[in-house]
């Protein structure tokens, strides 16, 4: 590749700092991380296409570097941009950081130090006043909740959090934190020792939807644990706090859902929900065991497992009422319960085949529902003569899923002659997930 085109992940790096005065040190001659006094503290963003475009490259510079220092509590930013040479038509890095990423930063070290100290003092006052403590954990983590719409100081703090999901969550967007339906959960870590230094370990945004006639439905929009605090139970603790708040609301909250969860978070969520079910009461495990034992002979005689081993409506209702678990999520956790009972406790020799049939049934229903939803939202406009027209929703009923009249466009854009990429069987993937979850239980 060209020396003037550099992968963005090799350009931008981030450092969360406890001591804001570190930026005052003269590092004019320290361009390589190996020469930096604390090389291990630098981390790279996981996604850069939301800042530098789909190609994820920085163009027009020789040896560009963007060092981003973030105070580990206030998230005030100091940025140092450096390079050896720059072309006239080089990418505008400052514009990408300020306008595309939305990062408010200083390039003056002393201004950064002053801003950090000022914002820390503001948080010391506003957090006890405007945030509610949800949980205090043994590892020194404290989970707090606040409404950014009700506190100018905490909304300002959340404004500085907003760029982080764009760097660590694929497809993330800013939220309207002036909307009173948004809540923010934060995890604050307190260091050991005399300093008792506090840092932001992670955060989550939660939206409260209206549910007819007079209830609410919680949806987790983003949940992020920061580098340096991962694999410490941050996301799990925040999720637990959200469930707890939903449960404490009595019947005002229907359930808790998650917006487009990543595979890793969905896996964490399922394990957390399984633990919640098991710690709640033996009810659900007993239901699965009894249902399996009552169905064993019929399954052995050829009756399909998916017709016998699905949750009953009253089981769904209890999970939603008592644990605020959405029906679709409970169905996935049911598969874990089923595998645990028939493979672990009951020792069925055909346990994998039985669970596989139940999984296949769910995934097939999910796919059909998805297709129907997509098809029902497609609209077509038909002329009726003159200036009159009418619009209808059009369902995909044509061969190859084509809408009438779209054959030419479909043919022009086809990949005929190119080998199709082989897709992994989703049922196989789910069974692999269940096997892995079983080893963690």
Short mmCIF file of C-alpha atoms in Angstrom, two decimals:
data_model
loop_
_atom_site.label_atom_id
_atom_site.label_comp_id
_atom_site.label_asym_id
_atom_site.label_seq_id
_atom_site.Cartn_x
_atom_site.Cartn_y
_atom_site.Cartn_z
CA UNK A 1 0.00 0.00 0.00
CA UNK A 2 0.94 3.65 -0.29
CA UNK A 3 3.06 5.24 2.42
CA UNK A 4 0.48 8.03 2.45
CA UNK A 5 -2.40 5.69 3.31
CA UNK A 6 -2.25 4.30 6.85
CA UNK A 7 -4.81 2.07 8.64
CA UNK A 8 -6.66 4.22 11.15
CA UNK A 9 -6.15 1.65 13.90
CA UNK A 10 -2.40 2.22 13.54
CA UNK A 11 -2.86 5.98 13.81
CA UNK A 12 -5.15 6.64 16.76
CA UNK A 13 -4.45 5.40 20.25
CA UNK A 14 -6.08 6.21 23.59
CA UNK A 15 -4.75 6.49 27.10
CA UNK A 16 -6.93 6.75 30.19
CA UNK A 17 -4.97 8.76 32.72
CA UNK A 18 -5.27 8.97 36.48
CA UNK A 19 -2.76 11.80 36.73
CA UNK A 20 -3.77 14.60 34.39
CA UNK A 21 -0.37 16.29 34.68
CA UNK A 22 1.23 13.56 32.57
CA UNK A 23 0.42 15.59 29.47
CA UNK A 24 2.71 18.38 30.69
CA UNK A 25 5.78 16.22 30.17
CA UNK A 26 7.86 16.93 27.14
CA UNK A 27 7.37 14.01 24.71
CA UNK A 28 8.44 15.75 21.51
CA UNK A 29 11.02 13.06 20.81
CA UNK A 30 8.93 10.07 21.91
CA UNK A 31 6.95 9.00 18.86
CA UNK A 32 7.09 5.26 19.40
CA UNK A 33 5.08 3.55 22.12
CA UNK A 34 8.16 1.56 23.12
CA UNK A 35 9.89 4.81 24.03
CA UNK A 36 6.91 6.06 26.01
CA UNK A 37 7.29 5.64 29.74
CA UNK A 38 4.04 3.68 30.09
CA UNK A 39 3.57 1.89 26.77
CA UNK A 40 1.17 -0.68 28.19
CA UNK A 41 -1.39 1.99 29.07
CA UNK A 42 -2.14 2.83 25.42
CA UNK A 43 -5.13 1.11 23.78
CA UNK A 44 -6.53 1.21 20.27
CA UNK A 45 -10.19 1.67 19.34
CA UNK A 46 -11.95 -1.45 18.09
CA UNK A 47 -13.80 0.41 15.33
CA UNK A 48 -12.67 3.40 13.30
CA UNK A 49 -15.04 3.36 10.29
CA UNK A 50 -17.50 5.61 12.11
CA UNK A 51 -14.77 8.25 12.31
CA UNK A 52 -12.55 7.76 9.25
CA UNK A 53 -14.98 6.11 6.82
CA UNK A 54 -15.58 2.55 5.63
CA UNK A 55 -12.03 2.13 4.38
CA UNK A 56 -10.76 2.82 7.93
CA UNK A 57 -7.65 4.59 6.69
CA UNK A 58 -6.02 8.00 7.14
CA UNK A 59 -4.79 9.49 3.87
CA UNK A 60 -2.20 12.13 3.04
CA UNK A 61 0.22 11.80 5.95
CA UNK A 62 3.59 10.17 6.47
CA UNK A 63 3.78 8.42 9.84
CA UNK A 64 0.68 10.06 11.33
CA UNK A 65 -0.16 9.61 14.99
CA UNK A 66 -3.13 10.75 17.03
CA UNK A 67 -2.60 10.43 20.78
CA UNK A 68 -5.79 10.87 22.80
CA UNK A 69 -5.46 11.33 26.55
CA UNK A 70 -8.71 10.89 28.50
CA UNK A 71 -9.07 11.66 32.17
CA UNK A 72 -10.34 8.39 33.62
CA UNK A 73 -13.28 9.96 35.47
CA UNK A 74 -14.37 13.13 33.69
CA UNK A 75 -13.34 11.94 30.20
CA UNK A 76 -11.93 15.40 29.44
CA UNK A 77 -9.68 14.94 26.41
CA UNK A 78 -6.26 16.14 25.35
CA UNK A 79 -5.18 15.34 21.78
CA UNK A 80 -1.74 15.50 20.21
CA UNK A 81 -1.62 15.07 16.40
CA UNK A 82 1.79 14.50 14.84
CA UNK A 83 3.28 13.41 11.48
CA UNK A 84 6.45 13.74 9.45
CA UNK A 85 4.92 15.07 6.22
CA UNK A 86 1.48 16.10 5.04
CA UNK A 87 -0.01 16.41 1.54
CA UNK A 88 -2.18 19.34 0.55
CA UNK A 89 -5.26 17.14 0.12
CA UNK A 90 -4.71 15.13 3.29
CA UNK A 91 -7.65 14.03 5.42
CA UNK A 92 -8.79 16.58 7.97
CA UNK A 93 -8.09 14.68 11.20
CA UNK A 94 -9.27 17.49 13.46
CA UNK A 95 -12.61 17.64 11.65
CA UNK A 96 -13.01 13.85 11.93
CA UNK A 97 -12.38 13.98 15.68
CA UNK A 98 -14.50 17.04 16.45
CA UNK A 99 -17.37 16.79 13.99
CA UNK A 100 -17.64 13.09 13.09
CA UNK A 101 -16.65 11.55 16.42
CA UNK A 102 -17.93 14.51 18.43
CA UNK A 103 -14.87 14.58 20.69
CA UNK A 104 -14.39 17.84 22.55
CA UNK A 105 -10.69 18.15 23.29
CA UNK A 106 -7.88 20.52 24.10
CA UNK A 107 -4.48 20.76 22.42
CA UNK A 108 -3.10 22.89 25.26
CA UNK A 109 -1.70 20.71 28.08
CA UNK A 110 -2.32 23.27 30.82
CA UNK A 111 -5.88 23.91 29.62
CA UNK A 112 -6.50 20.16 29.82
CA UNK A 113 -5.17 19.98 33.39
CA UNK A 114 -7.34 22.92 34.42
CA UNK A 115 -10.43 21.43 32.76
CA UNK A 116 -9.96 18.06 34.49
CA UNK A 117 -9.67 19.63 37.92
CA UNK A 118 -12.69 21.84 37.33
CA UNK A 119 -14.86 18.98 36.03
CA UNK A 120 -13.80 16.64 38.83
CA UNK A 121 -14.87 19.24 41.39
CA UNK A 122 -18.24 19.58 39.64
CA UNK A 123 -18.77 15.81 39.68
CA UNK A 124 -17.91 15.62 43.38
CA UNK A 125 -20.87 17.92 43.99
CA UNK A 126 -23.34 16.73 41.36
CA UNK A 127 -23.06 12.95 41.72
CA UNK A 128 -24.29 12.79 45.36
CA UNK A 129 -26.99 15.33 44.53
CA UNK A 130 -28.31 14.12 41.16
CA UNK A 131 -27.44 10.41 40.91
CA UNK A 132 -28.94 7.44 42.70
CA UNK A 133 -26.70 4.67 44.06
CA UNK A 134 -28.02 1.35 42.71
CA UNK A 135 -25.38 -1.00 44.09
CA UNK A 136 -22.07 -1.01 45.98
CA UNK A 137 -20.03 -4.10 45.15
CA UNK A 138 -17.31 -5.86 47.11
CA UNK A 139 -14.69 -5.13 44.46
CA UNK A 140 -15.00 -1.39 45.05
CA UNK A 141 -17.34 -0.77 42.11
CA UNK A 142 -20.34 1.46 42.63
CA UNK A 143 -23.26 1.50 40.18
CA UNK A 144 -25.14 4.80 39.90
CA UNK A 145 -28.08 5.94 37.80
CA UNK A 146 -29.04 9.41 36.65
CA UNK A 147 -31.23 11.20 34.13
CA UNK A 148 -29.05 13.48 32.01
CA UNK A 149 -32.12 15.54 31.11
CA UNK A 150 -32.50 16.59 34.77
CA UNK A 151 -28.93 17.65 35.50
CA UNK A 152 -26.88 20.04 33.37
CA UNK A 153 -23.65 18.90 35.04
CA UNK A 154 -24.29 15.19 34.50
CA UNK A 155 -25.57 15.76 30.97
CA UNK A 156 -22.28 17.55 30.26
CA UNK A 157 -20.47 14.49 31.66
CA UNK A 158 -22.51 12.14 29.48
CA UNK A 159 -21.74 14.32 26.45
CA UNK A 160 -18.10 13.36 26.98
CA UNK A 161 -19.05 9.68 27.20
CA UNK A 162 -20.97 9.72 23.90
CA UNK A 163 -17.95 9.33 21.54
CA UNK A 164 -16.78 6.15 23.29
CA UNK A 165 -19.47 3.76 21.93
CA UNK A 166 -18.58 4.87 18.38
CA UNK A 167 -15.05 3.56 18.98
CA UNK A 168 -16.01 0.33 20.75
CA UNK A 169 -19.53 -0.65 19.60
CA UNK A 170 -20.16 -1.32 15.92
CA UNK A 171 -23.04 0.77 14.59
CA UNK A 172 -23.41 2.87 17.76
CA UNK A 173 -25.04 6.29 17.63
CA UNK A 174 -25.39 9.30 19.86
CA UNK A 175 -28.54 9.48 21.98
CA UNK A 176 -30.68 12.54 22.68
CA UNK A 177 -29.77 12.98 26.33
CA UNK A 178 -32.20 15.89 26.68
CA UNK A 179 -35.05 13.38 26.36
CA UNK A 180 -36.41 12.54 29.82
CA UNK A 181 -36.98 8.89 28.80
CA UNK A 182 -33.23 8.21 28.84
CA UNK A 183 -31.38 6.98 31.94
CA UNK A 184 -27.63 6.51 32.22
CA UNK A 185 -26.05 3.87 34.48
CA UNK A 186 -22.39 4.34 35.36
CA UNK A 187 -19.89 2.07 37.09
CA UNK A 188 -17.44 3.99 39.27
CA UNK A 189 -14.29 2.18 40.41
CA UNK A 190 -12.48 3.29 43.56
CA UNK A 191 -8.81 2.41 43.84
CA UNK A 192 -7.31 0.82 46.92
CA UNK A 193 -4.90 2.72 49.10
CA UNK A 194 -4.92 6.17 50.60
CA UNK A 195 -5.82 8.06 47.42
CA UNK A 196 -9.21 6.34 46.91
CA UNK A 197 -9.02 7.58 43.32
CA UNK A 198 -12.29 7.22 41.42
CA UNK A 199 -12.50 6.34 37.75
CA UNK A 200 -15.27 5.59 35.27
CA UNK A 201 -15.22 1.85 34.57
CA UNK A 202 -18.17 1.67 32.19
CA UNK A 203 -21.67 2.91 31.46
CA UNK A 204 -24.97 2.00 29.88
CA UNK A 205 -27.88 3.92 28.39
CA UNK A 206 -31.46 2.82 28.99
CA UNK A 207 -34.60 3.97 27.20
CA UNK A 208 -38.06 3.71 28.74
CA UNK A 209 -40.83 2.93 26.22
CA UNK A 210 -44.53 3.34 26.75
CA UNK A 211 -46.40 0.04 27.10
CA UNK A 212 -50.20 0.09 26.87
CA UNK A 213 -52.13 1.03 28.90
CA UNK A 214 -50.03 2.63 31.66
CA UNK A 215 -46.75 0.74 31.95
CA UNK A 216 -43.18 1.01 30.67
CA UNK A 217 -40.75 -1.27 28.86
CA UNK A 218 -37.00 -0.87 29.44
CA UNK A 219 -34.60 -1.19 26.51
CA UNK A 220 -30.84 -1.23 26.98
CA UNK A 221 -29.36 0.79 24.13
CA UNK A 222 -25.63 0.70 24.86
CA UNK A 223 -23.49 -0.99 27.47
CA UNK A 224 -19.74 -0.53 27.52
CA UNK A 225 -16.93 -1.40 29.91
CA UNK A 226 -13.76 0.57 29.37
CA UNK A 227 -10.32 -0.91 28.62
CA UNK A 228 -8.59 -1.64 31.88
CA UNK A 229 -11.89 -2.65 33.51
CA UNK A 230 -12.88 -5.54 31.28
CA UNK A 231 -13.50 -9.06 32.56
CA UNK A 232 -14.26 -7.53 35.95
CA UNK A 233 -18.02 -8.03 35.81
CA UNK A 234 -18.80 -4.40 34.92
CA UNK A 235 -21.39 -5.09 32.20
CA UNK A 236 -22.92 -7.87 34.26
CA UNK A 237 -23.22 -5.62 37.33
CA UNK A 238 -24.83 -2.81 35.34
CA UNK A 239 -27.31 -5.26 33.79
CA UNK A 240 -28.13 -6.60 37.25
CA UNK A 241 -28.80 -3.04 38.47
CA UNK A 242 -31.16 -2.44 35.54
CA UNK A 243 -33.08 -5.64 36.28
CA UNK A 244 -33.24 -4.68 39.94
CA UNK A 245 -34.70 -1.26 39.15
CA UNK A 246 -37.24 -2.88 36.83
CA UNK A 247 -38.28 -5.33 39.56
CA UNK A 248 -38.50 -2.63 42.23
CA UNK A 249 -40.96 -0.77 40.04
CA UNK A 250 -43.49 -3.50 40.85
CA UNK A 251 -45.74 -3.92 37.81
CA UNK A 252 -44.94 -0.56 36.23
CA UNK A 253 -42.20 -2.12 34.05
CA UNK A 254 -43.20 -4.97 31.75
CA UNK A 255 -39.75 -6.31 30.91
CA UNK A 256 -36.17 -5.47 29.92
CA UNK A 257 -34.95 -5.84 26.34
CA UNK A 258 -31.67 -5.06 24.57
CA UNK A 259 -31.27 -3.18 21.31
CA UNK A 260 -29.29 -5.21 18.74
CA UNK A 261 -26.95 -6.96 21.22
CA UNK A 262 -23.54 -8.14 20.05
CA UNK A 263 -22.82 -11.87 20.20
CA UNK A 264 -20.54 -11.44 23.20
CA UNK A 265 -23.08 -9.39 25.13
CA UNK A 266 -25.93 -11.76 24.26
CA UNK A 267 -23.82 -14.62 25.61
CA UNK A 268 -23.18 -12.68 28.84
CA UNK A 269 -26.85 -11.79 29.08
CA UNK A 270 -27.98 -15.39 28.73
CA UNK A 271 -25.61 -16.56 31.45
CA UNK A 272 -26.76 -13.72 33.72
CA UNK A 273 -30.42 -14.54 33.09
CA UNK A 274 -29.79 -18.23 33.72
CA UNK A 275 -28.15 -17.36 37.06
CA UNK A 276 -31.07 -15.09 37.94
CA UNK A 277 -33.55 -17.86 37.17
CA UNK A 278 -31.67 -20.39 39.27
CA UNK A 279 -31.25 -18.03 42.22
CA UNK A 280 -34.89 -16.89 42.04
CA UNK A 281 -36.46 -20.25 42.84
CA UNK A 282 -36.34 -23.91 41.75
CA UNK A 283 -39.62 -23.35 39.88
CA UNK A 284 -38.23 -23.08 36.36
CA UNK A 285 -35.78 -25.98 36.64
CA UNK A 286 -38.55 -28.15 38.07
CA UNK A 287 -40.89 -27.21 35.21
CA UNK A 288 -38.26 -28.21 32.65
CA UNK A 289 -37.45 -31.46 34.45
CA UNK A 290 -41.10 -32.47 34.88
CA UNK A 291 -41.94 -31.59 31.28
CA UNK A 292 -38.95 -33.60 30.03
CA UNK A 293 -39.74 -36.65 32.14
CA UNK A 294 -43.40 -36.61 31.07
CA UNK A 295 -42.37 -36.39 27.42
CA UNK A 296 -39.53 -38.95 27.37
CA UNK A 297 -41.55 -41.95 26.22
CA UNK A 298 -43.40 -39.99 23.53
CA UNK A 299 -40.11 -38.61 22.17
CA UNK A 300 -38.65 -42.12 22.12
CA UNK A 301 -41.71 -43.20 20.16
CA UNK A 302 -41.05 -40.61 17.48
CA UNK A 303 -43.00 -37.54 18.57
CA UNK A 304 -41.06 -34.40 17.66
CA UNK A 305 -39.39 -32.83 20.73
CA UNK A 306 -40.28 -29.28 19.70
CA UNK A 307 -43.98 -30.11 20.07
CA UNK A 308 -43.51 -31.30 23.66
CA UNK A 309 -40.68 -29.31 25.23
CA UNK A 310 -41.55 -25.66 24.66
CA UNK A 311 -42.46 -23.38 27.58
CA UNK A 312 -46.12 -23.07 28.47
CA UNK A 313 -47.74 -19.65 28.51
CA UNK A 314 -47.87 -19.51 32.31
CA UNK A 315 -44.10 -20.11 32.42
CA UNK A 316 -43.46 -17.24 30.02
CA UNK A 317 -45.76 -15.03 32.10
CA UNK A 318 -43.99 -15.86 35.35
CA UNK A 319 -40.57 -15.10 33.86
CA UNK A 320 -41.85 -11.75 32.63
CA UNK A 321 -43.70 -10.83 35.82
CA UNK A 322 -41.12 -11.97 38.36
CA UNK A 323 -37.84 -11.52 36.45
CA UNK A 324 -38.77 -8.87 33.85
CA UNK A 325 -37.51 -11.22 31.14
CA UNK A 326 -38.88 -10.76 27.63
CA UNK A 327 -40.46 -13.80 25.97
CA UNK A 328 -37.83 -14.03 23.21
CA UNK A 329 -35.00 -13.86 25.73
CA UNK A 330 -36.62 -16.42 28.01
CA UNK A 331 -36.97 -18.82 25.10
CA UNK A 332 -33.15 -18.75 24.69
CA UNK A 333 -32.58 -19.24 28.40
CA UNK A 334 -35.08 -22.12 28.29
CA UNK A 335 -32.69 -23.90 25.93
CA UNK A 336 -29.95 -23.63 28.56
CA UNK A 337 -32.28 -24.97 31.24
CA UNK A 338 -33.34 -27.81 28.95
CA UNK A 339 -29.78 -28.79 28.09
CA UNK A 340 -28.77 -28.62 31.75
CA UNK A 341 -31.62 -30.87 32.85
CA UNK A 342 -31.73 -33.55 30.16
CA UNK A 343 -27.98 -33.75 29.52
CA UNK A 344 -26.78 -33.07 33.05
CA UNK A 345 -29.41 -34.26 35.52
CA UNK A 346 -31.45 -36.79 33.53
CA UNK A 347 -28.51 -38.06 31.42
CA UNK A 348 -30.45 -38.54 28.20
CA UNK A 349 -28.29 -40.15 25.56
CA UNK A 350 -30.07 -38.18 22.83
CA UNK A 351 -29.97 -34.85 24.72
CA UNK A 352 -28.13 -33.00 21.94
CA UNK A 353 -30.59 -34.16 19.27
CA UNK A 354 -33.58 -33.16 21.41
CA UNK A 355 -32.23 -29.69 22.21
CA UNK A 356 -31.18 -29.24 18.60
CA UNK A 357 -34.78 -29.81 17.47
CA UNK A 358 -36.01 -27.17 19.95
CA UNK A 359 -33.33 -24.71 18.82
CA UNK A 360 -34.10 -25.32 15.14
CA UNK A 361 -37.78 -24.65 15.76
CA UNK A 362 -37.04 -21.29 17.44
CA UNK A 363 -34.62 -20.14 14.77
CA UNK A 364 -37.02 -21.12 11.98
CA UNK A 365 -39.82 -19.14 13.64
CA UNK A 366 -37.49 -16.15 14.15
CA UNK A 367 -36.49 -16.20 10.48
CA UNK A 368 -40.07 -16.43 9.25
CA UNK A 369 -41.12 -13.57 11.52
CA UNK A 370 -38.21 -11.47 10.27
CA UNK A 371 -39.10 -12.10 6.61
CA UNK A 372 -42.74 -11.30 7.20
CA UNK A 373 -41.87 -8.07 9.00
CA UNK A 374 -39.50 -6.97 6.23
CA UNK A 375 -41.98 -7.82 3.50
CA UNK A 376 -44.91 -6.11 5.21
CA UNK A 377 -43.05 -2.81 5.44
CA UNK A 378 -42.28 -2.61 1.71
CA UNK A 379 -44.50 -0.14 -0.10
CA UNK A 380 -45.36 0.44 -3.74
CA UNK A 381 -47.10 3.32 -5.47
CA UNK A 382 -49.52 2.53 -8.32
CA UNK A 383 -50.85 5.11 -10.78
CA UNK A 384 -54.58 5.00 -11.42
CA UNK A 385 -54.68 7.53 -14.25
CA UNK A 386 -54.35 11.29 -14.31
CA UNK A 387 -52.76 12.55 -11.14
CA UNK A 388 -54.31 9.92 -8.88
CA UNK A 389 -52.35 7.17 -7.16
CA UNK A 390 -52.60 4.82 -4.22
CA UNK A 391 -49.97 3.18 -2.04
CA UNK A 392 -50.06 -0.35 -0.67
CA UNK A 393 -47.77 -2.58 1.33
CA UNK A 394 -46.29 -5.23 -0.94
CA UNK A 395 -45.37 -8.68 0.32
CA UNK A 396 -42.53 -10.65 -1.23
CA UNK A 397 -44.36 -13.36 -3.13
CA UNK A 398 -42.29 -13.35 -6.33
CA UNK A 399 -39.54 -15.80 -7.24
CA UNK A 400 -36.19 -14.91 -5.66
CA UNK A 401 -37.99 -12.36 -3.49
CA UNK A 402 -38.29 -9.79 -6.31
CA UNK A 403 -40.98 -7.14 -6.39
CA UNK A 404 -42.85 -7.03 -9.73
CA UNK A 405 -41.08 -4.70 -12.15
CA UNK A 406 -37.73 -4.98 -10.41
CA UNK A 407 -36.31 -7.84 -12.50
CA UNK A 408 -33.95 -5.63 -14.52
CA UNK A 409 -32.50 -3.99 -11.46
CA UNK A 410 -32.01 -7.33 -9.76
CA UNK A 411 -30.27 -8.79 -12.79
CA UNK A 412 -28.01 -5.77 -13.23
CA UNK A 413 -26.88 -6.01 -9.65
CA UNK A 414 -26.49 -9.76 -9.48
CA UNK A 415 -23.25 -11.59 -8.73
CA UNK A 416 -23.87 -14.34 -11.27
CA UNK A 417 -20.83 -16.50 -11.76
CA UNK A 418 -19.29 -15.57 -8.42
CA UNK A 419 -19.11 -18.33 -5.82
CA UNK A 420 -21.38 -17.72 -2.85
CA UNK A 421 -19.72 -17.50 0.52
CA UNK A 422 -20.66 -20.50 2.60
CA UNK A 423 -22.67 -19.47 5.64
CA UNK A 424 -22.33 -21.29 8.95
CA UNK A 425 -25.47 -23.14 10.03
CA UNK A 426 -27.08 -21.01 12.79
CA UNK A 427 -28.31 -24.17 14.50
CA UNK A 428 -24.74 -25.49 14.69
CA UNK A 429 -23.56 -22.14 16.04
CA UNK A 430 -26.24 -22.16 18.72
CA UNK A 431 -25.42 -25.71 19.77
CA UNK A 432 -21.76 -24.73 20.06
CA UNK A 433 -22.80 -21.80 22.26
CA UNK A 434 -24.86 -24.06 24.50
CA UNK A 435 -21.98 -26.51 24.82
CA UNK A 436 -19.67 -23.67 25.85
CA UNK A 437 -22.20 -22.29 28.31
CA UNK A 438 -22.54 -25.74 29.87
CA UNK A 439 -18.81 -25.78 30.61
CA UNK A 440 -19.14 -22.44 32.44
CA UNK A 441 -22.07 -23.41 34.66
#
